[in-house]
Amino acid sequence: MKNYDSTKRILVTGGAGFLGSHLCESLLEEGHEVLCVDNFYTGRRSNIAHLISNPYFEVLRHDICFPLYVEVEINQTHQINEINEINQTDEIDHMDKQNENNTI
């Protein structure tokens, strides 16, 4: 469902990979502008070929190990950081439970 009132410019790293390409497609369907960044080591151009003609889709070949300065919505970065913090906490809790089970 397109909602042009809340259109955002969103950066998708690994956007030419299997999951990233589906995320790009979904974001475009929602009416957002998408900047797909991929180094194409494992991502494939064929995964995003059908998106190239969309004027709201842009591809940049870049390795994110190096700095990249682009203009995108900051809120998206905060949401990703929150998800990463949750995942790291879950992993720590999981490791603590394993250590409790292995004590003598």
PDB file of N, CA and C in Angstrom:
ATOM      1  N   MET A   1       0.849  -1.170   0.000  1.00  0.00           N
ATOM      2  CA  MET A   1       0.000   0.000   0.000  1.00  0.00           C
ATOM      3  C   MET A   1       0.898   1.237   0.000  1.00  0.00           C
ATOM      4  N   LYS A   2       0.711   2.092  -0.977  1.00  0.00           N
ATOM      5  CA  LYS A   2       1.536   3.295  -1.091  1.00  0.00           C
ATOM      6  C   LYS A   2       0.985   4.395  -0.200  1.00  0.00           C
ATOM      7  N   ASN A   3       1.882   4.989   0.569  1.00  0.00           N
ATOM      8  CA  ASN A   3       1.520   6.090   1.443  1.00  0.00           C
ATOM      9  C   ASN A   3       2.532   7.202   1.215  1.00  0.00           C
ATOM     10  N   TYR A   4       2.230   8.096   0.276  1.00  0.00           N
ATOM     11  CA  TYR A   4       3.189   9.117  -0.121  1.00  0.00           C
ATOM     12  C   TYR A   4       3.335  10.224   0.909  1.00  0.00           C
ATOM     13  N   ASP A   5       2.419  10.315   1.886  1.00  0.00           N
ATOM     14  CA  ASP A   5       2.538  11.340   2.915  1.00  0.00           C
ATOM     15  C   ASP A   5       3.712  11.064   3.848  1.00  0.00           C
ATOM     16  N   SER A   6       4.094   9.814   4.000  1.00  0.00           N
ATOM     17  CA  SER A   6       5.191   9.463   4.910  1.00  0.00           C
ATOM     18  C   SER A   6       6.369   8.837   4.160  1.00  0.00           C
ATOM     19  N   THR A   7       6.587   9.301   2.935  1.00  0.00           N
ATOM     20  CA  THR A   7       7.681   8.776   2.122  1.00  0.00           C
ATOM     21  C   THR A   7       9.020   9.102   2.767  1.00  0.00           C
ATOM     22  N   LYS A   8       9.884   8.098   2.821  1.00  0.00           N
ATOM     23  CA  LYS A   8      11.222   8.261   3.385  1.00  0.00           C
ATOM     24  C   LYS A   8      12.254   7.782   2.377  1.00  0.00           C
ATOM     25  N   ARG A   9      13.463   8.280   2.521  1.00  0.00           N
ATOM     26  CA  ARG A   9      14.596   7.780   1.730  1.00  0.00           C
ATOM     27  C   ARG A   9      15.330   6.811   2.641  1.00  0.00           C
ATOM     28  N   ILE A  10      15.338   5.537   2.248  1.00  0.00           N
ATOM     29  CA  ILE A  10      15.836   4.471   3.117  1.00  0.00           C
ATOM     30  C   ILE A  10      17.026   3.779   2.468  1.00  0.00           C
ATOM     31  N   LEU A  11      18.071   3.580   3.266  1.00  0.00           N
ATOM     32  CA  LEU A  11      19.278   2.888   2.836  1.00  0.00           C
ATOM     33  C   LEU A  11      19.160   1.409   3.199  1.00  0.00           C
ATOM     34  N   VAL A  12      19.377   0.540   2.207  1.00  0.00           N
ATOM     35  CA  VAL A  12      19.371  -0.905   2.452  1.00  0.00           C
ATOM     36  C   VAL A  12      20.750  -1.432   2.094  1.00  0.00           C
ATOM     37  N   THR A  13      21.514  -1.843   3.115  1.00  0.00           N
ATOM     38  CA  THR A  13      22.827  -2.431   2.842  1.00  0.00           C
ATOM     39  C   THR A  13      22.620  -3.905   2.521  1.00  0.00           C
ATOM     40  N   GLY A  14      23.410  -4.407   1.572  1.00  0.00           N
ATOM     41  CA  GLY A  14      23.217  -5.780   1.121  1.00  0.00           C
ATOM     42  C   GLY A  14      21.941  -5.907   0.309  1.00  0.00           C
ATOM     43  N   GLY A  15      21.547  -4.828  -0.343  1.00  0.00           N
ATOM     44  CA  GLY A  15      20.267  -4.782  -1.047  1.00  0.00           C
ATOM     45  C   GLY A  15      20.170  -5.671  -2.267  1.00  0.00           C
ATOM     46  N   ALA A  16      21.280  -6.169  -2.784  1.00  0.00           N
ATOM     47  CA  ALA A  16      21.239  -7.057  -3.941  1.00  0.00           C
ATOM     48  C   ALA A  16      21.250  -8.525  -3.529  1.00  0.00           C
ATOM     49  N   GLY A  17      21.274  -8.782  -2.232  1.00  0.00           N
ATOM     50  CA  GLY A  17      21.200 -10.156  -1.746  1.00  0.00           C
ATOM     51  C   GLY A  17      19.765 -10.654  -1.753  1.00  0.00           C
ATOM     52  N   PHE A  18      19.568 -11.885  -1.362  1.00  0.00           N
ATOM     53  CA  PHE A  18      18.228 -12.478  -1.378  1.00  0.00           C
ATOM     54  C   PHE A  18      17.273 -11.708  -0.471  1.00  0.00           C
ATOM     55  N   LEU A  19      17.636 -11.546   0.798  1.00  0.00           N
ATOM     56  CA  LEU A  19      16.761 -10.842   1.733  1.00  0.00           C
ATOM     57  C   LEU A  19      16.694  -9.353   1.433  1.00  0.00           C
ATOM     58  N   GLY A  20      17.848  -8.745   1.152  1.00  0.00           N
ATOM     59  CA  GLY A  20      17.902  -7.320   0.883  1.00  0.00           C
ATOM     60  C   GLY A  20      17.065  -6.907  -0.317  1.00  0.00           C
ATOM     61  N   SER A  21      17.084  -7.722  -1.367  1.00  0.00           N
ATOM     62  CA  SER A  21      16.310  -7.388  -2.568  1.00  0.00           C
ATOM     63  C   SER A  21      14.811  -7.444  -2.283  1.00  0.00           C
ATOM     64  N   HIS A  22      14.388  -8.389  -1.456  1.00  0.00           N
ATOM     65  CA  HIS A  22      12.975  -8.455  -1.088  1.00  0.00           C
ATOM     66  C   HIS A  22      12.584  -7.272  -0.203  1.00  0.00           C
ATOM     67  N   LEU A  23      13.496  -6.848   0.667  1.00  0.00           N
ATOM     68  CA  LEU A  23      13.244  -5.674   1.497  1.00  0.00           C
ATOM     69  C   LEU A  23      13.126  -4.426   0.624  1.00  0.00           C
ATOM     70  N   CYS A  24      14.016  -4.270  -0.356  1.00  0.00           N
ATOM     71  CA  CYS A  24      13.949  -3.134  -1.281  1.00  0.00           C
ATOM     72  C   CYS A  24      12.611  -3.112  -2.008  1.00  0.00           C
ATOM     73  N   GLU A  25      12.203  -4.258  -2.488  1.00  0.00           N
ATOM     74  CA  GLU A  25      10.934  -4.359  -3.208  1.00  0.00           C
ATOM     75  C   GLU A  25       9.760  -3.956  -2.318  1.00  0.00           C
ATOM     76  N   SER A  26       9.747  -4.446  -1.097  1.00  0.00           N
ATOM     77  CA  SER A  26       8.671  -4.140  -0.157  1.00  0.00           C
ATOM     78  C   SER A  26       8.627  -2.647   0.174  1.00  0.00           C
ATOM     79  N   LEU A  27       9.789  -2.045   0.398  1.00  0.00           N
ATOM     80  CA  LEU A  27       9.854  -0.620   0.712  1.00  0.00           C
ATOM     81  C   LEU A  27       9.381   0.230  -0.461  1.00  0.00           C
ATOM     82  N   LEU A  28       9.737  -0.173  -1.676  1.00  0.00           N
ATOM     83  CA  LEU A  28       9.274   0.549  -2.853  1.00  0.00           C
ATOM     84  C   LEU A  28       7.759   0.455  -2.990  1.00  0.00           C
ATOM     85  N   GLU A  29       7.210  -0.717  -2.711  1.00  0.00           N
ATOM     86  CA  GLU A  29       5.756  -0.896  -2.776  1.00  0.00           C
ATOM     87  C   GLU A  29       5.035  -0.016  -1.762  1.00  0.00           C
ATOM     88  N   GLU A  30       5.713   0.279  -0.644  1.00  0.00           N
ATOM     89  CA  GLU A  30       5.133   1.161   0.371  1.00  0.00           C
ATOM     90  C   GLU A  30       5.277   2.631   0.002  1.00  0.00           C
ATOM     91  N   GLY A  31       5.973   2.921  -1.112  1.00  0.00           N
ATOM     92  CA  GLY A  31       6.103   4.287  -1.590  1.00  0.00           C
ATOM     93  C   GLY A  31       7.357   5.005  -1.159  1.00  0.00           C
ATOM     94  N   HIS A  32       8.325   4.297  -0.610  1.00  0.00           N
ATOM     95  CA  HIS A  32       9.567   4.925  -0.155  1.00  0.00           C
ATOM     96  C   HIS A  32      10.587   4.995  -1.283  1.00  0.00           C
ATOM     97  N   GLU A  33      11.552   5.908  -1.129  1.00  0.00           N
ATOM     98  CA  GLU A  33      12.727   5.934  -1.991  1.00  0.00           C
ATOM     99  C   GLU A  33      13.738   4.981  -1.365  1.00  0.00           C
ATOM    100  N   VAL A  34      14.402   4.183  -2.193  1.00  0.00           N
ATOM    101  CA  VAL A  34      15.331   3.177  -1.670  1.00  0.00           C
ATOM    102  C   VAL A  34      16.702   3.365  -2.309  1.00  0.00           C
ATOM    103  N   LEU A  35      17.716   3.449  -1.450  1.00  0.00           N
ATOM    104  CA  LEU A  35      19.109   3.444  -1.893  1.00  0.00           C
ATOM    105  C   LEU A  35      19.682   2.086  -1.521  1.00  0.00           C
ATOM    106  N   CYS A  36      19.931   1.277  -2.516  1.00  0.00           N
ATOM    107  CA  CYS A  36      20.460  -0.075  -2.337  1.00  0.00           C
ATOM    108  C   CYS A  36      21.980  -0.010  -2.442  1.00  0.00           C
ATOM    109  N   VAL A  37      22.663  -0.433  -1.371  1.00  0.00           N
ATOM    110  CA  VAL A  37      24.121  -0.444  -1.367  1.00  0.00           C
ATOM    111  C   VAL A  37      24.583  -1.889  -1.239  1.00  0.00           C
ATOM    112  N   ASP A  38      25.452  -2.304  -2.148  1.00  0.00           N
ATOM    113  CA  ASP A  38      25.946  -3.682  -2.114  1.00  0.00           C
ATOM    114  C   ASP A  38      27.314  -3.721  -2.772  1.00  0.00           C
ATOM    115  N   ASN A  39      28.183  -4.600  -2.284  1.00  0.00           N
ATOM    116  CA  ASN A  39      29.502  -4.764  -2.905  1.00  0.00           C
ATOM    117  C   ASN A  39      29.488  -5.864  -3.965  1.00  0.00           C
ATOM    118  N   PHE A  40      28.395  -6.585  -4.074  1.00  0.00           N
ATOM    119  CA  PHE A  40      28.175  -7.642  -5.061  1.00  0.00           C
ATOM    120  C   PHE A  40      29.133  -8.822  -4.917  1.00  0.00           C
ATOM    121  N   TYR A  41      29.650  -9.035  -3.692  1.00  0.00           N
ATOM    122  CA  TYR A  41      30.430 -10.251  -3.455  1.00  0.00           C
ATOM    123  C   TYR A  41      29.499 -11.456  -3.428  1.00  0.00           C
ATOM    124  N   THR A  42      28.412 -11.344  -2.722  1.00  0.00           N
ATOM    125  CA  THR A  42      27.433 -12.434  -2.684  1.00  0.00           C
ATOM    126  C   THR A  42      26.089 -12.015  -3.272  1.00  0.00           C
ATOM    127  N   GLY A  43      25.806 -10.709  -3.298  1.00  0.00           N
ATOM    128  CA  GLY A  43      24.568 -10.215  -3.901  1.00  0.00           C
ATOM    129  C   GLY A  43      24.636 -10.341  -5.412  1.00  0.00           C
ATOM    130  N   ARG A  44      23.472 -10.414  -6.035  1.00  0.00           N
ATOM    131  CA  ARG A  44      23.405 -10.599  -7.488  1.00  0.00           C
ATOM    132  C   ARG A  44      22.593  -9.485  -8.132  1.00  0.00           C
ATOM    133  N   ARG A  45      23.082  -8.993  -9.251  1.00  0.00           N
ATOM    134  CA  ARG A  45      22.325  -7.977  -9.996  1.00  0.00           C
ATOM    135  C   ARG A  45      20.970  -8.521 -10.437  1.00  0.00           C
ATOM    136  N   SER A  46      20.906  -9.798 -10.693  1.00  0.00           N
ATOM    137  CA  SER A  46      19.636 -10.403 -11.130  1.00  0.00           C
ATOM    138  C   SER A  46      18.551 -10.297 -10.054  1.00  0.00           C
ATOM    139  N   ASN A  47      18.952 -10.191  -8.778  1.00  0.00           N
ATOM    140  CA  ASN A  47      17.973 -10.053  -7.694  1.00  0.00           C
ATOM    141  C   ASN A  47      17.269  -8.695  -7.710  1.00  0.00           C
ATOM    142  N   ILE A  48      17.920  -7.693  -8.296  1.00  0.00           N
ATOM    143  CA  ILE A  48      17.341  -6.346  -8.297  1.00  0.00           C
ATOM    144  C   ILE A  48      17.057  -5.828  -9.708  1.00  0.00           C
ATOM    145  N   ALA A  49      17.266  -6.650 -10.722  1.00  0.00           N
ATOM    146  CA  ALA A  49      17.111  -6.213 -12.116  1.00  0.00           C
ATOM    147  C   ALA A  49      15.723  -5.635 -12.381  1.00  0.00           C
ATOM    148  N   HIS A  50      14.710  -6.221 -11.776  1.00  0.00           N
ATOM    149  CA  HIS A  50      13.332  -5.755 -12.014  1.00  0.00           C
ATOM    150  C   HIS A  50      13.029  -4.427 -11.314  1.00  0.00           C
ATOM    151  N   LEU A  51      13.919  -3.981 -10.412  1.00  0.00           N
ATOM    152  CA  LEU A  51      13.712  -2.728  -9.681  1.00  0.00           C
ATOM    153  C   LEU A  51      14.425  -1.540 -10.328  1.00  0.00           C
ATOM    154  N   ILE A  52      15.373  -1.804 -11.211  1.00  0.00           N
ATOM    155  CA  ILE A  52      16.224  -0.768 -11.795  1.00  0.00           C
ATOM    156  C   ILE A  52      15.408   0.322 -12.498  1.00  0.00           C
ATOM    157  N   SER A  53      14.327  -0.040 -13.135  1.00  0.00           N
ATOM    158  CA  SER A  53      13.541   0.938 -13.892  1.00  0.00           C
ATOM    159  C   SER A  53      12.685   1.831 -12.997  1.00  0.00           C
ATOM    160  N   ASN A  54      12.586   1.501 -11.711  1.00  0.00           N
ATOM    161  CA  ASN A  54      11.790   2.308 -10.787  1.00  0.00           C
ATOM    162  C   ASN A  54      12.548   3.604 -10.477  1.00  0.00           C
ATOM    163  N   PRO A  55      11.923   4.767 -10.710  1.00  0.00           N
ATOM    164  CA  PRO A  55      12.633   6.038 -10.480  1.00  0.00           C
ATOM    165  C   PRO A  55      12.940   6.304  -9.002  1.00  0.00           C
ATOM    166  N   TYR A  56      12.337   5.558  -8.095  1.00  0.00           N
ATOM    167  CA  TYR A  56      12.582   5.731  -6.656  1.00  0.00           C
ATOM    168  C   TYR A  56      13.611   4.740  -6.121  1.00  0.00           C
ATOM    169  N   PHE A  57      14.269   4.020  -7.022  1.00  0.00           N
ATOM    170  CA  PHE A  57      15.260   3.013  -6.643  1.00  0.00           C
ATOM    171  C   PHE A  57      16.617   3.412  -7.202  1.00  0.00           C
ATOM    172  N   GLU A  58      17.632   3.362  -6.352  1.00  0.00           N
ATOM    173  CA  GLU A  58      18.991   3.711  -6.764  1.00  0.00           C
ATOM    174  C   GLU A  58      19.942   2.637  -6.237  1.00  0.00           C
ATOM    175  N   VAL A  59      20.913   2.252  -7.056  1.00  0.00           N
ATOM    176  CA  VAL A  59      21.893   1.236  -6.670  1.00  0.00           C
ATOM    177  C   VAL A  59      23.267   1.880  -6.593  1.00  0.00           C
ATOM    178  N   LEU A  60      23.989   1.537  -5.542  1.00  0.00           N
ATOM    179  CA  LEU A  60      25.350   2.027  -5.376  1.00  0.00           C
ATOM    180  C   LEU A  60      26.246   0.839  -5.030  1.00  0.00           C
ATOM    181  N   ARG A  61      27.254   0.606  -5.870  1.00  0.00           N
ATOM    182  CA  ARG A  61      28.221  -0.458  -5.570  1.00  0.00           C
ATOM    183  C   ARG A  61      29.240   0.106  -4.594  1.00  0.00           C
ATOM    184  N   HIS A  62      29.237  -0.458  -3.386  1.00  0.00           N
ATOM    185  CA  HIS A  62      30.108   0.068  -2.339  1.00  0.00           C
ATOM    186  C   HIS A  62      30.291  -0.991  -1.262  1.00  0.00           C
ATOM    187  N   ASP A  63      31.493  -1.068  -0.715  1.00  0.00           N
ATOM    188  CA  ASP A  63      31.780  -1.965   0.398  1.00  0.00           C
ATOM    189  C   ASP A  63      31.588  -1.168   1.686  1.00  0.00           C
ATOM    190  N   ILE A  64      30.644  -1.580   2.530  1.00  0.00           N
ATOM    191  CA  ILE A  64      30.317  -0.807   3.733  1.00  0.00           C
ATOM    192  C   ILE A  64      31.405  -0.867   4.797  1.00  0.00           C
ATOM    193  N   CYS A  65      32.491  -1.585   4.529  1.00  0.00           N
ATOM    194  CA  CYS A  65      33.648  -1.544   5.435  1.00  0.00           C
ATOM    195  C   CYS A  65      34.315  -0.168   5.384  1.00  0.00           C
ATOM    196  N   PHE A  66      34.019   0.581   4.341  1.00  0.00           N
ATOM    197  CA  PHE A  66      34.552   1.925   4.162  1.00  0.00           C
ATOM    198  C   PHE A  66      33.434   2.939   4.372  1.00  0.00           C
ATOM    199  N   PRO A  67      33.763   4.128   4.850  1.00  0.00           N
ATOM    200  CA  PRO A  67      32.723   5.128   5.124  1.00  0.00           C
ATOM    201  C   PRO A  67      31.889   5.458   3.884  1.00  0.00           C
ATOM    202  N   LEU A  68      30.640   5.716   4.134  1.00  0.00           N
ATOM    203  CA  LEU A  68      29.708   6.099   3.078  1.00  0.00           C
ATOM    204  C   LEU A  68      28.849   7.225   3.623  1.00  0.00           C
ATOM    205  N   TYR A  69      28.828   8.322   2.943  1.00  0.00           N
ATOM    206  CA  TYR A  69      28.060   9.477   3.392  1.00  0.00           C
ATOM    207  C   TYR A  69      26.909   9.706   2.423  1.00  0.00           C
ATOM    208  N   VAL A  70      25.707   9.424   2.879  1.00  0.00           N
ATOM    209  CA  VAL A  70      24.506   9.606   2.067  1.00  0.00           C
ATOM    210  C   VAL A  70      23.422  10.237   2.927  1.00  0.00           C
ATOM    211  N   GLU A  71      22.441  10.805   2.268  1.00  0.00           N
ATOM    212  CA  GLU A  71      21.328  11.418   2.983  1.00  0.00           C
ATOM    213  C   GLU A  71      20.153  10.449   2.998  1.00  0.00           C
ATOM    214  N   VAL A  72      19.823   9.946   4.185  1.00  0.00           N
ATOM    215  CA  VAL A  72      18.688   9.041   4.371  1.00  0.00           C
ATOM    216  C   VAL A  72      17.995   9.414   5.675  1.00  0.00           C
ATOM    217  N   GLU A  73      16.860   8.775   5.933  1.00  0.00           N
ATOM    218  CA  GLU A  73      16.114   9.029   7.164  1.00  0.00           C
ATOM    219  C   GLU A  73      16.880   8.464   8.353  1.00  0.00           C
ATOM    220  N   ILE A  74      17.139   9.274   9.345  1.00  0.00           N
ATOM    221  CA  ILE A  74      17.889   8.852  10.525  1.00  0.00           C
ATOM    222  C   ILE A  74      17.080   7.877  11.377  1.00  0.00           C
ATOM    223  N   ASN A  75      15.784   8.030  11.419  1.00  0.00           N
ATOM    224  CA  ASN A  75      14.946   7.155  12.236  1.00  0.00           C
ATOM    225  C   ASN A  75      15.143   5.691  11.887  1.00  0.00           C
ATOM    226  N   GLN A  76      15.381   5.385  10.631  1.00  0.00           N
ATOM    227  CA  GLN A  76      15.584   4.003  10.231  1.00  0.00           C
ATOM    228  C   GLN A  76      16.838   3.435  10.897  1.00  0.00           C
ATOM    229  N   THR A  77      17.876   4.248  11.001  1.00  0.00           N
ATOM    230  CA  THR A  77      19.110   3.798  11.636  1.00  0.00           C
ATOM    231  C   THR A  77      18.855   3.495  13.112  1.00  0.00           C
ATOM    232  N   HIS A  78      18.085   4.360  13.781  1.00  0.00           N
ATOM    233  CA  HIS A  78      17.783   4.132  15.193  1.00  0.00           C
ATOM    234  C   HIS A  78      17.022   2.826  15.380  1.00  0.00           C
ATOM    235  N   GLN A  79      16.084   2.537  14.493  1.00  0.00           N
ATOM    236  CA  GLN A  79      15.321   1.299  14.611  1.00  0.00           C
ATOM    237  C   GLN A  79      16.239   0.098  14.434  1.00  0.00           C
ATOM    238  N   ILE A  80      17.161   0.183  13.491  1.00  0.00           N
ATOM    239  CA  ILE A  80      18.089  -0.929  13.274  1.00  0.00           C
ATOM    240  C   ILE A  80      18.976  -1.107  14.500  1.00  0.00           C
ATOM    241  N   ASN A  81      19.466  -0.010  15.090  1.00  0.00           N
ATOM    242  CA  ASN A  81      20.296  -0.103  16.292  1.00  0.00           C
ATOM    243  C   ASN A  81      19.519  -0.731  17.440  1.00  0.00           C
ATOM    244  N   GLU A  82      18.233  -0.375  17.589  1.00  0.00           N
ATOM    245  CA  GLU A  82      17.424  -0.965  18.646  1.00  0.00           C
ATOM    246  C   GLU A  82      17.287  -2.462  18.441  1.00  0.00           C
ATOM    247  N   ILE A  83      17.090  -2.893  17.200  1.00  0.00           N
ATOM    248  CA  ILE A  83      16.971  -4.321  16.903  1.00  0.00           C
ATOM    249  C   ILE A  83      18.275  -5.026  17.237  1.00  0.00           C
ATOM    250  N   ASN A  84      19.417  -4.428  16.861  1.00  0.00           N
ATOM    251  CA  ASN A  84      20.714  -5.037  17.159  1.00  0.00           C
ATOM    252  C   ASN A  84      20.933  -5.166  18.660  1.00  0.00           C
ATOM    253  N   GLU A  85      20.537  -4.132  19.428  1.00  0.00           N
ATOM    254  CA  GLU A  85      20.692  -4.197  20.878  1.00  0.00           C
ATOM    255  C   GLU A  85      19.845  -5.312  21.460  1.00  0.00           C
ATOM    256  N   ILE A  86      18.635  -5.489  20.959  1.00  0.00           N
ATOM    257  CA  ILE A  86      17.760  -6.566  21.439  1.00  0.00           C
ATOM    258  C   ILE A  86      18.391  -7.914  21.131  1.00  0.00           C
ATOM    259  N   ASN A  87      18.903  -8.086  19.898  1.00  0.00           N
ATOM    260  CA  ASN A  87      19.513  -9.358  19.525  1.00  0.00           C
ATOM    261  C   ASN A  87      20.735  -9.655  20.378  1.00  0.00           C
ATOM    262  N   GLN A  88      21.561  -8.649  20.654  1.00  0.00           N
ATOM    263  CA  GLN A  88      22.748  -8.873  21.466  1.00  0.00           C
ATOM    264  C   GLN A  88      22.348  -9.273  22.882  1.00  0.00           C
ATOM    265  N   THR A  89      21.311  -8.653  23.431  1.00  0.00           N
ATOM    266  CA  THR A  89      20.843  -8.999  24.773  1.00  0.00           C
ATOM    267  C   THR A  89      20.330 -10.428  24.798  1.00  0.00           C
ATOM    268  N   ASP A  90      19.567 -10.816  23.779  1.00  0.00           N
ATOM    269  CA  ASP A  90      19.057 -12.185  23.709  1.00  0.00           C
ATOM    270  C   ASP A  90      20.202 -13.187  23.662  1.00  0.00           C
ATOM    271  N   GLU A  91      21.252 -12.870  22.896  1.00  0.00           N
ATOM    272  CA  GLU A  91      22.388 -13.776  22.793  1.00  0.00           C
ATOM    273  C   GLU A  91      23.090 -13.907  24.141  1.00  0.00           C
ATOM    274  N   ILE A  92      23.236 -12.803  24.861  1.00  0.00           N
ATOM    275  CA  ILE A  92      23.887 -12.850  26.175  1.00  0.00           C
ATOM    276  C   ILE A  92      23.063 -13.686  27.140  1.00  0.00           C
ATOM    277  N   ASP A  93      21.743 -13.469  27.165  1.00  0.00           N
ATOM    278  CA  ASP A  93      20.877 -14.263  28.031  1.00  0.00           C
ATOM    279  C   ASP A  93      20.980 -15.740  27.694  1.00  0.00           C
ATOM    280  N   HIS A  94      21.009 -16.046  26.402  1.00  0.00           N
ATOM    281  CA  HIS A  94      21.095 -17.439  25.966  1.00  0.00           C
ATOM    282  C   HIS A  94      22.411 -18.061  26.421  1.00  0.00           C
ATOM    283  N   MET A  95      23.517 -17.301  26.303  1.00  0.00           N
ATOM    284  CA  MET A  95      24.823 -17.814  26.709  1.00  0.00           C
ATOM    285  C   MET A  95      24.869 -18.022  28.225  1.00  0.00           C
ATOM    286  N   ASP A  96      24.251 -17.113  29.003  1.00  0.00           N
ATOM    287  CA  ASP A  96      24.231 -17.259  30.444  1.00  0.00           C
ATOM    288  C   ASP A  96      23.489 -18.538  30.846  1.00  0.00           C
ATOM    289  N   LYS A  97      22.400 -18.824  30.188  1.00  0.00           N
ATOM    290  CA  LYS A  97      21.612 -20.033  30.503  1.00  0.00           C
ATOM    291  C   LYS A  97      22.419 -21.282  30.168  1.00  0.00           C
ATOM    292  N   GLN A  98      23.178 -21.242  29.055  1.00  0.00           N
ATOM    293  CA  GLN A  98      24.006 -22.388  28.717  1.00  0.00           C
ATOM    294  C   GLN A  98      25.088 -22.590  29.757  1.00  0.00           C
ATOM    295  N   ASN A  99      25.690 -21.497  30.237  1.00  0.00           N
ATOM    296  CA  ASN A  99      26.742 -21.599  31.252  1.00  0.00           C
ATOM    297  C   ASN A  99      26.187 -22.139  32.567  1.00  0.00           C
ATOM    298  N   GLU A 100      24.970 -21.763  32.934  1.00  0.00           N
ATOM    299  CA  GLU A 100      24.357 -22.279  34.162  1.00  0.00           C
ATOM    300  C   GLU A 100      24.152 -23.783  34.079  1.00  0.00           C
ATOM    301  N   ASN A 101      23.787 -24.266  32.889  1.00  0.00           N
ATOM    302  CA  ASN A 101      23.566 -25.700  32.707  1.00  0.00           C
ATOM    303  C   ASN A 101      24.853 -26.502  32.695  1.00  0.00           C
ATOM    304  N   ASN A 102      25.984 -25.862  32.377  1.00  0.00           N
ATOM    305  CA  ASN A 102      27.249 -26.556  32.278  1.00  0.00           C
ATOM    306  C   ASN A 102      28.081 -26.485  33.563  1.00  0.00           C
ATOM    307  N   THR A 103      27.579 -25.826  34.595  1.00  0.00           N
ATOM    308  CA  THR A 103      28.357 -25.716  35.842  1.00  0.00           C
ATOM    309  C   THR A 103      28.299 -27.055  36.591  1.00  0.00           C
ATOM    310  N   ILE A 104      29.353 -27.327  37.343  1.00  0.00           N
ATOM    311  CA  ILE A 104      29.445 -28.596  38.078  1.00  0.00           C
ATOM    312  C   ILE A 104      28.934 -28.429  39.487  1.00  0.00           C
TER     313      ILE A 104
END
